[in-house]
Coordinates of C-alpha atoms in Angstrom, one line a residue:
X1 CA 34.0 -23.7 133.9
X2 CA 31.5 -24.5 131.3
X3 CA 32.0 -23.7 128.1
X4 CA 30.1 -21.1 126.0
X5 CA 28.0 -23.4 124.1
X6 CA 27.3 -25.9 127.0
X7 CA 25.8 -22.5 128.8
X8 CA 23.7 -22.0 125.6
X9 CA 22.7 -25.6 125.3
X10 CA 21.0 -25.5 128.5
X11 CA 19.7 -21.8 128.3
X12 CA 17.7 -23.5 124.8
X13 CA 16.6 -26.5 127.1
X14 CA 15.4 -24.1 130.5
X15 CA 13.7 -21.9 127.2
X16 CA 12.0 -25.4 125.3
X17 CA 10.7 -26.7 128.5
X18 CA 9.5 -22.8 129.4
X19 CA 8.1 -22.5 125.6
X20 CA 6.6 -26.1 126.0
X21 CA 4.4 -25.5 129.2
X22 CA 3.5 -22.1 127.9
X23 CA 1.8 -23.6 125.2
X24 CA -0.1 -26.4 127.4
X25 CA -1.1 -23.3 129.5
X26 CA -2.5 -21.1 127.1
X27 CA -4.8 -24.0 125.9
X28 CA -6.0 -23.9 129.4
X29 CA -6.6 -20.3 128.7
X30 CA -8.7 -21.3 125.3
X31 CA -10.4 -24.1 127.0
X32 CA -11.7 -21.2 130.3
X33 CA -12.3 -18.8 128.1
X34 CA -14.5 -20.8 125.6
X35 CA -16.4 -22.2 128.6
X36 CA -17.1 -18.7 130.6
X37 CA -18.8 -17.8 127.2
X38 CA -20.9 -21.0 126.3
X39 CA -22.4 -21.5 129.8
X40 CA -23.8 -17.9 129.1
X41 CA -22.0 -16.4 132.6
X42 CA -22.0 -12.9 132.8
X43 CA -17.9 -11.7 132.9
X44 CA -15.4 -8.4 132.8
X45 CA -13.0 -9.2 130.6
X46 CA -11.3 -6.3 131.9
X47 CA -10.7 -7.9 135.5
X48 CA -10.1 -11.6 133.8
X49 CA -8.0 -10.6 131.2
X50 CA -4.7 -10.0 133.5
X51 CA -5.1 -13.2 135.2
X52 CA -5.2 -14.9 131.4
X53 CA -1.8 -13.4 131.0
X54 CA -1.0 -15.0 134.6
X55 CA -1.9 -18.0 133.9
X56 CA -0.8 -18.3 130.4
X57 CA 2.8 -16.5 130.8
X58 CA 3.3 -16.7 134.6
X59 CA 2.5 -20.6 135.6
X60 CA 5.3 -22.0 133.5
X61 CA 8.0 -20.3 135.4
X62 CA 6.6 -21.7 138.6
X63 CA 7.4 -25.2 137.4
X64 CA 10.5 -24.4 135.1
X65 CA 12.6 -22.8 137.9
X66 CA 12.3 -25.7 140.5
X67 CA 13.5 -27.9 137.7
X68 CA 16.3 -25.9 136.6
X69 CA 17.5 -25.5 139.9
X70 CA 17.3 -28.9 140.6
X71 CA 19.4 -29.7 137.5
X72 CA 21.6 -26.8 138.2
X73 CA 22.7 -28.2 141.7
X74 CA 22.5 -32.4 141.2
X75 CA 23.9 -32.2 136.9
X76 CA 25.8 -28.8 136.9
X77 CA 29.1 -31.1 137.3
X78 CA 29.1 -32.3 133.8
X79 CA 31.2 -30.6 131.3
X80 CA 28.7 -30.9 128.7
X81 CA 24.9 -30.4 128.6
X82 CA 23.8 -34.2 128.0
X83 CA 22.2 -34.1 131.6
X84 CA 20.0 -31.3 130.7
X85 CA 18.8 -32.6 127.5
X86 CA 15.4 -33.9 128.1
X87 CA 13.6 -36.6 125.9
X88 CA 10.3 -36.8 125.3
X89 CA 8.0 -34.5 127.5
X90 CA 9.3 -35.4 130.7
X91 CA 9.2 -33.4 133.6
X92 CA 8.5 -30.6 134.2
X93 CA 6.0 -30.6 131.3
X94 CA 4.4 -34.0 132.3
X95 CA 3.9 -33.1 135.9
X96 CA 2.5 -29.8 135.4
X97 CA 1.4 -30.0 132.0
X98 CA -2.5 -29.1 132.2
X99 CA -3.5 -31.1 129.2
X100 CA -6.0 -33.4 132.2
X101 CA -8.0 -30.5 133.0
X102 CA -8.2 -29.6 129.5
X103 CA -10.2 -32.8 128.5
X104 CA -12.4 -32.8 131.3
X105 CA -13.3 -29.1 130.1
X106 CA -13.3 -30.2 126.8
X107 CA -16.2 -33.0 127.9
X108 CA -18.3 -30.6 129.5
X109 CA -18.4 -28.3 126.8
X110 CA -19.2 -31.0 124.4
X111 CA -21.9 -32.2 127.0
X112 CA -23.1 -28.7 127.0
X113 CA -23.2 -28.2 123.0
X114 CA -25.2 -31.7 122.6
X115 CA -27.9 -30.9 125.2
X116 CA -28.5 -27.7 123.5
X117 CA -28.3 -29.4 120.3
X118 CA -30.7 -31.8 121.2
X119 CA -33.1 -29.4 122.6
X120 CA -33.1 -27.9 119.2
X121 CA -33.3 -30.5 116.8
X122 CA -36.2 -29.1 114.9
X123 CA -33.9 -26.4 114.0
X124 CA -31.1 -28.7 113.4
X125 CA -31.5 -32.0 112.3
X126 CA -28.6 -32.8 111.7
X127 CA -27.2 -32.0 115.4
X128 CA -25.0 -35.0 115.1
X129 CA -22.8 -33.9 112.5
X130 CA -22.4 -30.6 113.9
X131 CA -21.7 -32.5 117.3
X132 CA -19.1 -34.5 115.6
X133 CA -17.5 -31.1 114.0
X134 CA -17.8 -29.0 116.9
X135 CA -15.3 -31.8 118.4
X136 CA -13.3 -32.1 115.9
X137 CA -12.8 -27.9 115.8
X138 CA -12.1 -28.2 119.4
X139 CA -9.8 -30.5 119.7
X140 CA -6.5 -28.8 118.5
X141 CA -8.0 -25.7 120.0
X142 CA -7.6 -27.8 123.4
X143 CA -4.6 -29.4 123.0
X144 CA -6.4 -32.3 123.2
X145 CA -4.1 -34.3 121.3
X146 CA -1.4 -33.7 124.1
X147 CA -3.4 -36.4 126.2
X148 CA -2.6 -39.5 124.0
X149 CA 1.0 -39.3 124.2
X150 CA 1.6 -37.4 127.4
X151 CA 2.6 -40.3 129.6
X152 CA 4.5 -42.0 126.4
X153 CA 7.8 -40.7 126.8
X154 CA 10.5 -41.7 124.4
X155 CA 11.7 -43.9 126.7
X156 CA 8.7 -46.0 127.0
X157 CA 7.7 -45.9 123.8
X158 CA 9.6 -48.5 121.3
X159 CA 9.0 -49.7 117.6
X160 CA 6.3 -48.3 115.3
X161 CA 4.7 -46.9 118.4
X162 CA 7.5 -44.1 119.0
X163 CA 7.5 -43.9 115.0
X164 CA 3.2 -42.5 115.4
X165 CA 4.2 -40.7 118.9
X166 CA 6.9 -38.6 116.6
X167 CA 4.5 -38.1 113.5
X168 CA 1.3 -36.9 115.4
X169 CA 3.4 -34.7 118.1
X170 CA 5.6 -32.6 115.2
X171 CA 2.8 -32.7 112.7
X172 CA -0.2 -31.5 115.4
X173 CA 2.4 -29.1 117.2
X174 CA 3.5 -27.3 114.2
X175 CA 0.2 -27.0 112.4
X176 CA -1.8 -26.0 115.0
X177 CA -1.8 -22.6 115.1
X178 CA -2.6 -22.9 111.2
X179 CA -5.2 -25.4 111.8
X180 CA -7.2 -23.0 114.7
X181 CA -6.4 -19.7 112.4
X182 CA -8.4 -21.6 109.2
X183 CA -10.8 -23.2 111.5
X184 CA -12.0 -20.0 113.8
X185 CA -10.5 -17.2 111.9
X186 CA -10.4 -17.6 108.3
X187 CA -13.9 -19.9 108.0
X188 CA -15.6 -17.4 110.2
X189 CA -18.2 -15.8 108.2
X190 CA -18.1 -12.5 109.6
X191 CA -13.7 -12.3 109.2
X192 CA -14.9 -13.6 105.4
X193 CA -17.2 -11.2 104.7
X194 CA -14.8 -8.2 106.1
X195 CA -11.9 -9.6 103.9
X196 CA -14.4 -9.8 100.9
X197 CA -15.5 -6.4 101.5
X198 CA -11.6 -5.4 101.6
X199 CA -11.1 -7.5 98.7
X200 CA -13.6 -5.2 96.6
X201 CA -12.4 -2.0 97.7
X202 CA -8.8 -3.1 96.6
X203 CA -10.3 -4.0 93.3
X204 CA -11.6 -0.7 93.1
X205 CA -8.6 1.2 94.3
X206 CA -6.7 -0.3 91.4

């Protein structure tokens, strides 16, 4: 029988890979979302909204249960939980991780903003810059930066190439969440003027 913490080492690696994939998913979420509202189309959130949760919550387990399975009945023999540890983002989350569709979203919203940048250059002359920040604003929205190192598993990846692979993945995977909460909550003009106007009536309070 396995021992208590070899049955917990592999509950935390059935939950990272869940946790993992959940997070690739609900950038697909972002990237839908953001691209029903920019091409104008007229939607219920009310009959979308359920599906988001679906997709977001729900897709995962479709890939994560096959996989624990499959190591349940082909590495449930070892004593220990070496066989389920998984390096790198290996399968399941490089199968059915959906960081591709992601960037080809991400290019036709970017195609989308320069044409109506360009049609409006009079008003904005410098449409460039705000091209170049409205990708740079999207991109950890995306996930984008799950592309680069997708395929470049630990295993493949040797030298100072593993060393960038490391830095980039834990820096842009634990910031990210602070980097889209600065970028579209806390620079949003009308969240800044609400917290200034709550700002002022705590002044006055006390």
């Amino acid at each position: 029988l396995l021992s208590q913490a070899a049955l917990g080492c592999r509950a935390a690696q059935v939950l990272m890979q869940y946790c993992i994939l959940a997070n690739h998913y609900w950038f697909l979420v972002e990237a839908v979302y953001l691209y029903k509202l920019l091409i104008g189309a007229v939607f219920s959130e009310k009959n979308y909204y359920r599906l988001y949760l679906y997709l977001g919550w729900g897709t995962p387990v479709v890939f994560v249960v096959p996989w624990m399975a499959a190591k349940y009945l082909k590495e449930n023999a070892e004593v220990g939980c070496e066989g389920w540890v998984v390096l790198g983002y290996v399968c399941p989350c490089t199968v059915s991780s959906p960081a591709q569709i992601n960037l080809l979203i991400f290019m036709r919203i970017l195609k989308v903003i320069l044409a109506k940048l360009r049609a409006n250059q009079k008003g904005y002359a410098d449409y460039k810059l705000r091209l170049a920040k409205a990708t740079l604003t999207l991109i950890p929205l995306f996930g984008i930066h799950e592309v680069v190192f997708i395929f470049a598993t630990d295993e493949q990846t040797t030298g100072i190439l593993r060393y960038v692979k490391v830095f980039f993945t834990l820096f842009l995977n634990s910031f990210q969440g602070f980097l889209v909460a600065v970028l579209y909550c806390f620079a949003n003009k009308e969240v800044k003027s609400e917290m200034k106007k709550k700002w002022q009536l705590w002044k006055l309070d006390h």
